Short mmCIF file of C-alpha atoms and ligand atoms in Angstrom, two decimals:
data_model
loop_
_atom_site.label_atom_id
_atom_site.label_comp_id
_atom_site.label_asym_id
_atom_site.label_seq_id
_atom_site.Cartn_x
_atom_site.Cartn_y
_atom_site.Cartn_z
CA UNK A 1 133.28 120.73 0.82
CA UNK A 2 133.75 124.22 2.60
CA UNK A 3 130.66 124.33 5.16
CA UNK A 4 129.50 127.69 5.84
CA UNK A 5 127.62 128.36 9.45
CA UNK A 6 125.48 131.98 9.56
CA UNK A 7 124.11 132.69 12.90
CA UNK A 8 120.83 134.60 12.75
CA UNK A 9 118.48 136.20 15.38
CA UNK A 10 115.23 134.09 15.80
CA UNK A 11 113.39 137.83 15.56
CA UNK A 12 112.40 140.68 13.73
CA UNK A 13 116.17 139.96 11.99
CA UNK A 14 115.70 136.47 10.57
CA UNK A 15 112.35 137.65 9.24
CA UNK A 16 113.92 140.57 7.16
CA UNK A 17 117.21 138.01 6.44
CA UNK A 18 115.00 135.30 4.94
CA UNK A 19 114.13 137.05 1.39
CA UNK A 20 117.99 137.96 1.18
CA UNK A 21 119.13 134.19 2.12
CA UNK A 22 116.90 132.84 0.05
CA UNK A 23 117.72 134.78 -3.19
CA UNK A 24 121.12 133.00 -2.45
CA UNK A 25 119.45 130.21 -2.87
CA UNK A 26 119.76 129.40 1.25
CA UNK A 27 116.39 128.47 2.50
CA UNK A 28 116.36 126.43 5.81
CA UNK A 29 114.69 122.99 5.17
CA UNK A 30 112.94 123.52 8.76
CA UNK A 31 111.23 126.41 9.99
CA UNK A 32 113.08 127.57 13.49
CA UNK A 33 109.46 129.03 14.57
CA UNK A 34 108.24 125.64 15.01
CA UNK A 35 111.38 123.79 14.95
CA UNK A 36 113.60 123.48 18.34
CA UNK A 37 116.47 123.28 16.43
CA UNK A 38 119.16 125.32 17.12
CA UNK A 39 121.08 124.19 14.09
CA UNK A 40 119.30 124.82 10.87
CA UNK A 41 120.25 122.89 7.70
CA UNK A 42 119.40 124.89 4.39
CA UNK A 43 118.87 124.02 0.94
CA UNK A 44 122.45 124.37 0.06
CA UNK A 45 124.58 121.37 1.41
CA UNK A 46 127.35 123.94 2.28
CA UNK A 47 125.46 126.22 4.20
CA UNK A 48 123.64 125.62 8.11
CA UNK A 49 122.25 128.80 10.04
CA UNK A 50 122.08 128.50 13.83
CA UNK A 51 119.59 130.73 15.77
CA UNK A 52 120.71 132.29 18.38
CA UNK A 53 120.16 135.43 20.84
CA UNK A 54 120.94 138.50 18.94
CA UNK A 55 123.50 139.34 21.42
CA UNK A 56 125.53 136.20 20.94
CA UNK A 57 125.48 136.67 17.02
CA UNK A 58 129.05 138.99 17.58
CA UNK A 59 130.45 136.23 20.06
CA UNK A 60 130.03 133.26 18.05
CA UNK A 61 131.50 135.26 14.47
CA UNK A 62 134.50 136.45 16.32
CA UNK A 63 135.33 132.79 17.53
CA UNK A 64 134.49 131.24 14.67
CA UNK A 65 132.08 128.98 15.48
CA UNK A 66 129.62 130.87 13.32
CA UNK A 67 131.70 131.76 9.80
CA UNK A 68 129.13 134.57 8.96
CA UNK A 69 126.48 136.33 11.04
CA UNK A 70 123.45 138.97 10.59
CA UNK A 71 123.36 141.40 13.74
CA UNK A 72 122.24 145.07 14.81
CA UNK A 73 124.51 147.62 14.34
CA UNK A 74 123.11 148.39 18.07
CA UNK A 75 124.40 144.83 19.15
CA UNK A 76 127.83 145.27 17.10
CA UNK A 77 128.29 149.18 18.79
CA UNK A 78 127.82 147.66 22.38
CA UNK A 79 130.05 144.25 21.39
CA UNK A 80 132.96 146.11 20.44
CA UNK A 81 133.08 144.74 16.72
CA UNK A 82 137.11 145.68 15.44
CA UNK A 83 137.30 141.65 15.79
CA UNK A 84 134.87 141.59 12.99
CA UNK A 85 134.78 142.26 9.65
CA UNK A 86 131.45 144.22 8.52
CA UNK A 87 131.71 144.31 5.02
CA UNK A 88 127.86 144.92 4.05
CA UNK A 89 125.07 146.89 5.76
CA UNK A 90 122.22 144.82 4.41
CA UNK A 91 119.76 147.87 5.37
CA UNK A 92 116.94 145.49 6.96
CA UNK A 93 115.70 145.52 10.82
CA UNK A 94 115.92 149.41 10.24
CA UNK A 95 115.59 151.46 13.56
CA UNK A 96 117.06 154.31 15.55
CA UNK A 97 119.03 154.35 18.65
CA UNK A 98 117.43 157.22 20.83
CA UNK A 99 117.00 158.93 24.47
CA UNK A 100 113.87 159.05 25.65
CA UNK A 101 112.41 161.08 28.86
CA UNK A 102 108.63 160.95 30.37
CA UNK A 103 106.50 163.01 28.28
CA UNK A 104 107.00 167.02 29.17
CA UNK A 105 109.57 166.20 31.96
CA UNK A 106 111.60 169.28 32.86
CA UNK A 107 115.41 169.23 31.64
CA UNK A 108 117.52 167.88 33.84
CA UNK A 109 120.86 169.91 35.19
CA UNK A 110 123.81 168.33 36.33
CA UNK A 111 124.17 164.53 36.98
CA UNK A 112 121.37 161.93 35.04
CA UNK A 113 119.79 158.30 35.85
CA UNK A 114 119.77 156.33 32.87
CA UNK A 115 118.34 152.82 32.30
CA UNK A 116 119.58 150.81 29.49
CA UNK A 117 120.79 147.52 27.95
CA UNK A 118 123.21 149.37 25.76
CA UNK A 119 125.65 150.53 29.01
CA UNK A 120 128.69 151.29 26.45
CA UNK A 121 126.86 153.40 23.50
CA UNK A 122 125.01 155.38 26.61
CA UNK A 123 128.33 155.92 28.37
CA UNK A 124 130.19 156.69 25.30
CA UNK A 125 127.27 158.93 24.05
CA UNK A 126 127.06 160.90 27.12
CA UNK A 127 130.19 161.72 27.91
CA UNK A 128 130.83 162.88 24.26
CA UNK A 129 127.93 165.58 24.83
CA UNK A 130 129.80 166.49 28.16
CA UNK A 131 126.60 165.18 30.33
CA UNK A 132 127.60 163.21 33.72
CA UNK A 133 125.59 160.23 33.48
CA UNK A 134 125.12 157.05 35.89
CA UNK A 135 123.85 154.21 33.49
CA UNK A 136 121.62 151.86 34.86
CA UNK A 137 121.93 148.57 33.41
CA UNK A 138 118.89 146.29 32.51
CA UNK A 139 118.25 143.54 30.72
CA UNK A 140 114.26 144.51 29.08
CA UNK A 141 111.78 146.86 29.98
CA UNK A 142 113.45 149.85 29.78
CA UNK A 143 110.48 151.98 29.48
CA UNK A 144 109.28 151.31 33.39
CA UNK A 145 112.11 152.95 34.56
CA UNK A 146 111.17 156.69 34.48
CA UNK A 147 107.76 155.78 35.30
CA UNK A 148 108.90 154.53 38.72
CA UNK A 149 111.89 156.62 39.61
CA UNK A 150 114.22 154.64 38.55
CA UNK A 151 116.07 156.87 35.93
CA UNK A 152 115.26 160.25 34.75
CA UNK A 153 116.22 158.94 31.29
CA UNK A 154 116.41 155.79 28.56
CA UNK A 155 118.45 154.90 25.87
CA UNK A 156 116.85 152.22 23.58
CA UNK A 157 116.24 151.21 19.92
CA UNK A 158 113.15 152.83 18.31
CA UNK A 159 110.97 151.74 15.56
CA UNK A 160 107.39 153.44 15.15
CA UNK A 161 107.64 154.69 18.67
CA UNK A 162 104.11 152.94 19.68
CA UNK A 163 106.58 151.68 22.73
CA UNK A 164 107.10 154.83 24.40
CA UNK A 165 104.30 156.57 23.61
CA UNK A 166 102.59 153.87 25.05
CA UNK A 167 104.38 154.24 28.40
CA UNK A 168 103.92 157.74 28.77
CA UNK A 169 107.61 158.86 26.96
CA UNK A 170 108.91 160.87 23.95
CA UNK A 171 111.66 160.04 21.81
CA UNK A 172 114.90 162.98 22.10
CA UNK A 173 118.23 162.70 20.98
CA UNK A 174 119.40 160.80 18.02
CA UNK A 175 122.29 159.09 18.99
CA UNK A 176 122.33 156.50 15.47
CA UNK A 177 120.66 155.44 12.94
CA UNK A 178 120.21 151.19 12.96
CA UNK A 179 120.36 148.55 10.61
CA UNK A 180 121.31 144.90 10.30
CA UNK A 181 125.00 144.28 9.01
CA UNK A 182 126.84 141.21 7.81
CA UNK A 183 129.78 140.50 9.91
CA UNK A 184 132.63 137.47 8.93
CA UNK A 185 134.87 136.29 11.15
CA UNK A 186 138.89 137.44 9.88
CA UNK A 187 139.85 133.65 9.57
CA UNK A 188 136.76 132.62 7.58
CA UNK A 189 137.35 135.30 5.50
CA UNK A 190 141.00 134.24 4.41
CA UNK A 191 140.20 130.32 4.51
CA UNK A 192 136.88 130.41 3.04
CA UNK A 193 137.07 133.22 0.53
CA UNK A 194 135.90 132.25 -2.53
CA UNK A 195 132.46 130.75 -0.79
CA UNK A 196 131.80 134.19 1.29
CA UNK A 197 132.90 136.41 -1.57
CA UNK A 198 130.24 134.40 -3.60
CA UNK A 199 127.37 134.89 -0.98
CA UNK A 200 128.70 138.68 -0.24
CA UNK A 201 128.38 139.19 -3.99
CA UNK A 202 124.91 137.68 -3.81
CA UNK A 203 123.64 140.02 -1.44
CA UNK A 204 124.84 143.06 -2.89
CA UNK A 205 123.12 142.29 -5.86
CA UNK A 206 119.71 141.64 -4.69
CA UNK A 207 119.89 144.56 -1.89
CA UNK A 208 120.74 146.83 -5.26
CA UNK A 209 117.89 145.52 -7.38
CA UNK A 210 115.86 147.11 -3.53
CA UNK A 211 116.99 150.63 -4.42
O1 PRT B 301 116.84 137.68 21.76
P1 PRT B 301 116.93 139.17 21.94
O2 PRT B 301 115.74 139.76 22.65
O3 PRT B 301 118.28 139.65 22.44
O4 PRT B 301 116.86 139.76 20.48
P2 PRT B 301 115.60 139.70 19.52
O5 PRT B 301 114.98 138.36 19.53
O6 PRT B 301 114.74 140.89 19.75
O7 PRT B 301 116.38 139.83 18.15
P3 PRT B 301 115.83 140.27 16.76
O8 PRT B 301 116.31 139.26 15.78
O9 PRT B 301 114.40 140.62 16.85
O10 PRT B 301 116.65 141.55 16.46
C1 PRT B 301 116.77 142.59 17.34
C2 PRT B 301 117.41 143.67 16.48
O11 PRT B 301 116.40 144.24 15.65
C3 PRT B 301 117.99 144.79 17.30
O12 PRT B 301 119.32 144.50 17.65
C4 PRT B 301 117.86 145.97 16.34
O13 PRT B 301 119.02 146.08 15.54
C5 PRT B 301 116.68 145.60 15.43
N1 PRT B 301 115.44 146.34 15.69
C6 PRT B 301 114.76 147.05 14.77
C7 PRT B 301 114.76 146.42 16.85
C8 PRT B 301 113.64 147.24 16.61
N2 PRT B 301 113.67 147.62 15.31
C9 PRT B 301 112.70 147.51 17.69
N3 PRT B 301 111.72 148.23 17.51
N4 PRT B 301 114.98 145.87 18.07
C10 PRT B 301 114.09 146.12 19.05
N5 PRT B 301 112.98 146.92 18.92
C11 PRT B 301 112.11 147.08 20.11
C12 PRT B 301 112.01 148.48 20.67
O14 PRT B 301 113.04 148.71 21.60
C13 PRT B 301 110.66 148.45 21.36
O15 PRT B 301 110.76 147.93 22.65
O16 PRT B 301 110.80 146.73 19.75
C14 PRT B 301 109.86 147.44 20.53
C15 PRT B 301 108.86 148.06 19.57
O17 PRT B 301 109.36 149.21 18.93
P4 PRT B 301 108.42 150.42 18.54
O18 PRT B 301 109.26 151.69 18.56
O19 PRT B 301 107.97 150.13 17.13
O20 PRT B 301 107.29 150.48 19.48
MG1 MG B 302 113.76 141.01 21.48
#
């Protein structure tokens, strides 16, 4: 037997994945809310999930130690994901990558602050709008930065907005539109095929009966 391994976020992700796994018939026999398990087995013999940080779902596709995996495009835009194939936006986990300033700050001219744990979509969207920018990396929190004079500026993923708002900041720029995408590592694909072409066909199928 072929086994399949899908690595999935424990978050907001595996919460919009489950309906779509378990159309395919993949539920995981324990639940990884309550479970410690990092390795999930499902209701189909072939298939485990392991949970992991949605930052390490890109890492463990492209080496193959995860054949299949459910990730941001945010995550996949700051991985670097050519060693990927993406071969389905499964449209769940739906948000937009923004700027965001404090609320009626003056424009800035000339060089910016800005905080983020997206360092390569910043630097890659400001210097394609011609702005000098010094990114700040962090790892959470973003939204504290402005307020103490630590950037002038954030880049971060945006849902309802309550976040900012809450903090005293206003979404600006679009810089992309989010969603969660399947990504298969290139040597699964080839070795595997007829297994991942089955659960690719799978998905497409229930996400159309969603439109
Ligand atoms: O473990 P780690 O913290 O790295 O990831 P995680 O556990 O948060 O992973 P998971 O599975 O929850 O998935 C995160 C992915 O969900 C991101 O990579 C995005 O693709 C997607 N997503 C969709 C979001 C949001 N919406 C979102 N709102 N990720 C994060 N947020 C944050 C946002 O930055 C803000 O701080 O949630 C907060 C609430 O958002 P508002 O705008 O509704 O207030
Ligand atoms: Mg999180």
């Amino acid at each position: 037997m072929n086994m399949l391994t899908i690595a999935v976020s424990k978050g907001r992700i595996y919460d919009d994945a489950l309906p779509l796994l378990e159309e395919a018939g993949i539920v995981p026999i324990d639940d990884p809310k309550k479970s410690r398990k990092l390795i999930l087995r499902t209701t189909r013999d072939d298939v485990n999930l392991v949970i992991i940080r949605a930052t390490d779902v890109p890492t463990f596709v492209e080496y193959g130690a995860a054949d299949i995996g459910i990730a941001g495009k945010d995550v996949l835009l700051e991985h670097g994901a050519e060693s990927l194939y993406e071969p389905l936006d499964l449209g769940i986990a739906k948000c937009r990558m923004m700027t965001a300033t404090p609320v009626g700050a003056p424009e800035i001219k000339g060089r910016i602050r800005v905080a983020t744990k997206y360092v390569k979509i910043a630097q890659q969207y400001f210097s394609g709008i011609g702005v000098q920018a010094e990114i700040i990396k962090l790892y959470g929190a973003m939204e504290l930065a402005p307020l103490v004079g630590l950037a002038d500026c954030i880049v971060d993923v945006v849902d309802t907005g309550n976040t900012l708002k809450a903090n005293g900041l206003e979404p600006k720029e679009l810089i992309a539109n989010i969603s969660s995408r399947l990504v298969v590592n290139k040597a699964s694909m080839k070795i595997k095929h007829q297994v991942i072409q089955g659960l690719l066909d799978q998905f497409k199928k229930t996400l159309a009966k969603r439109d």
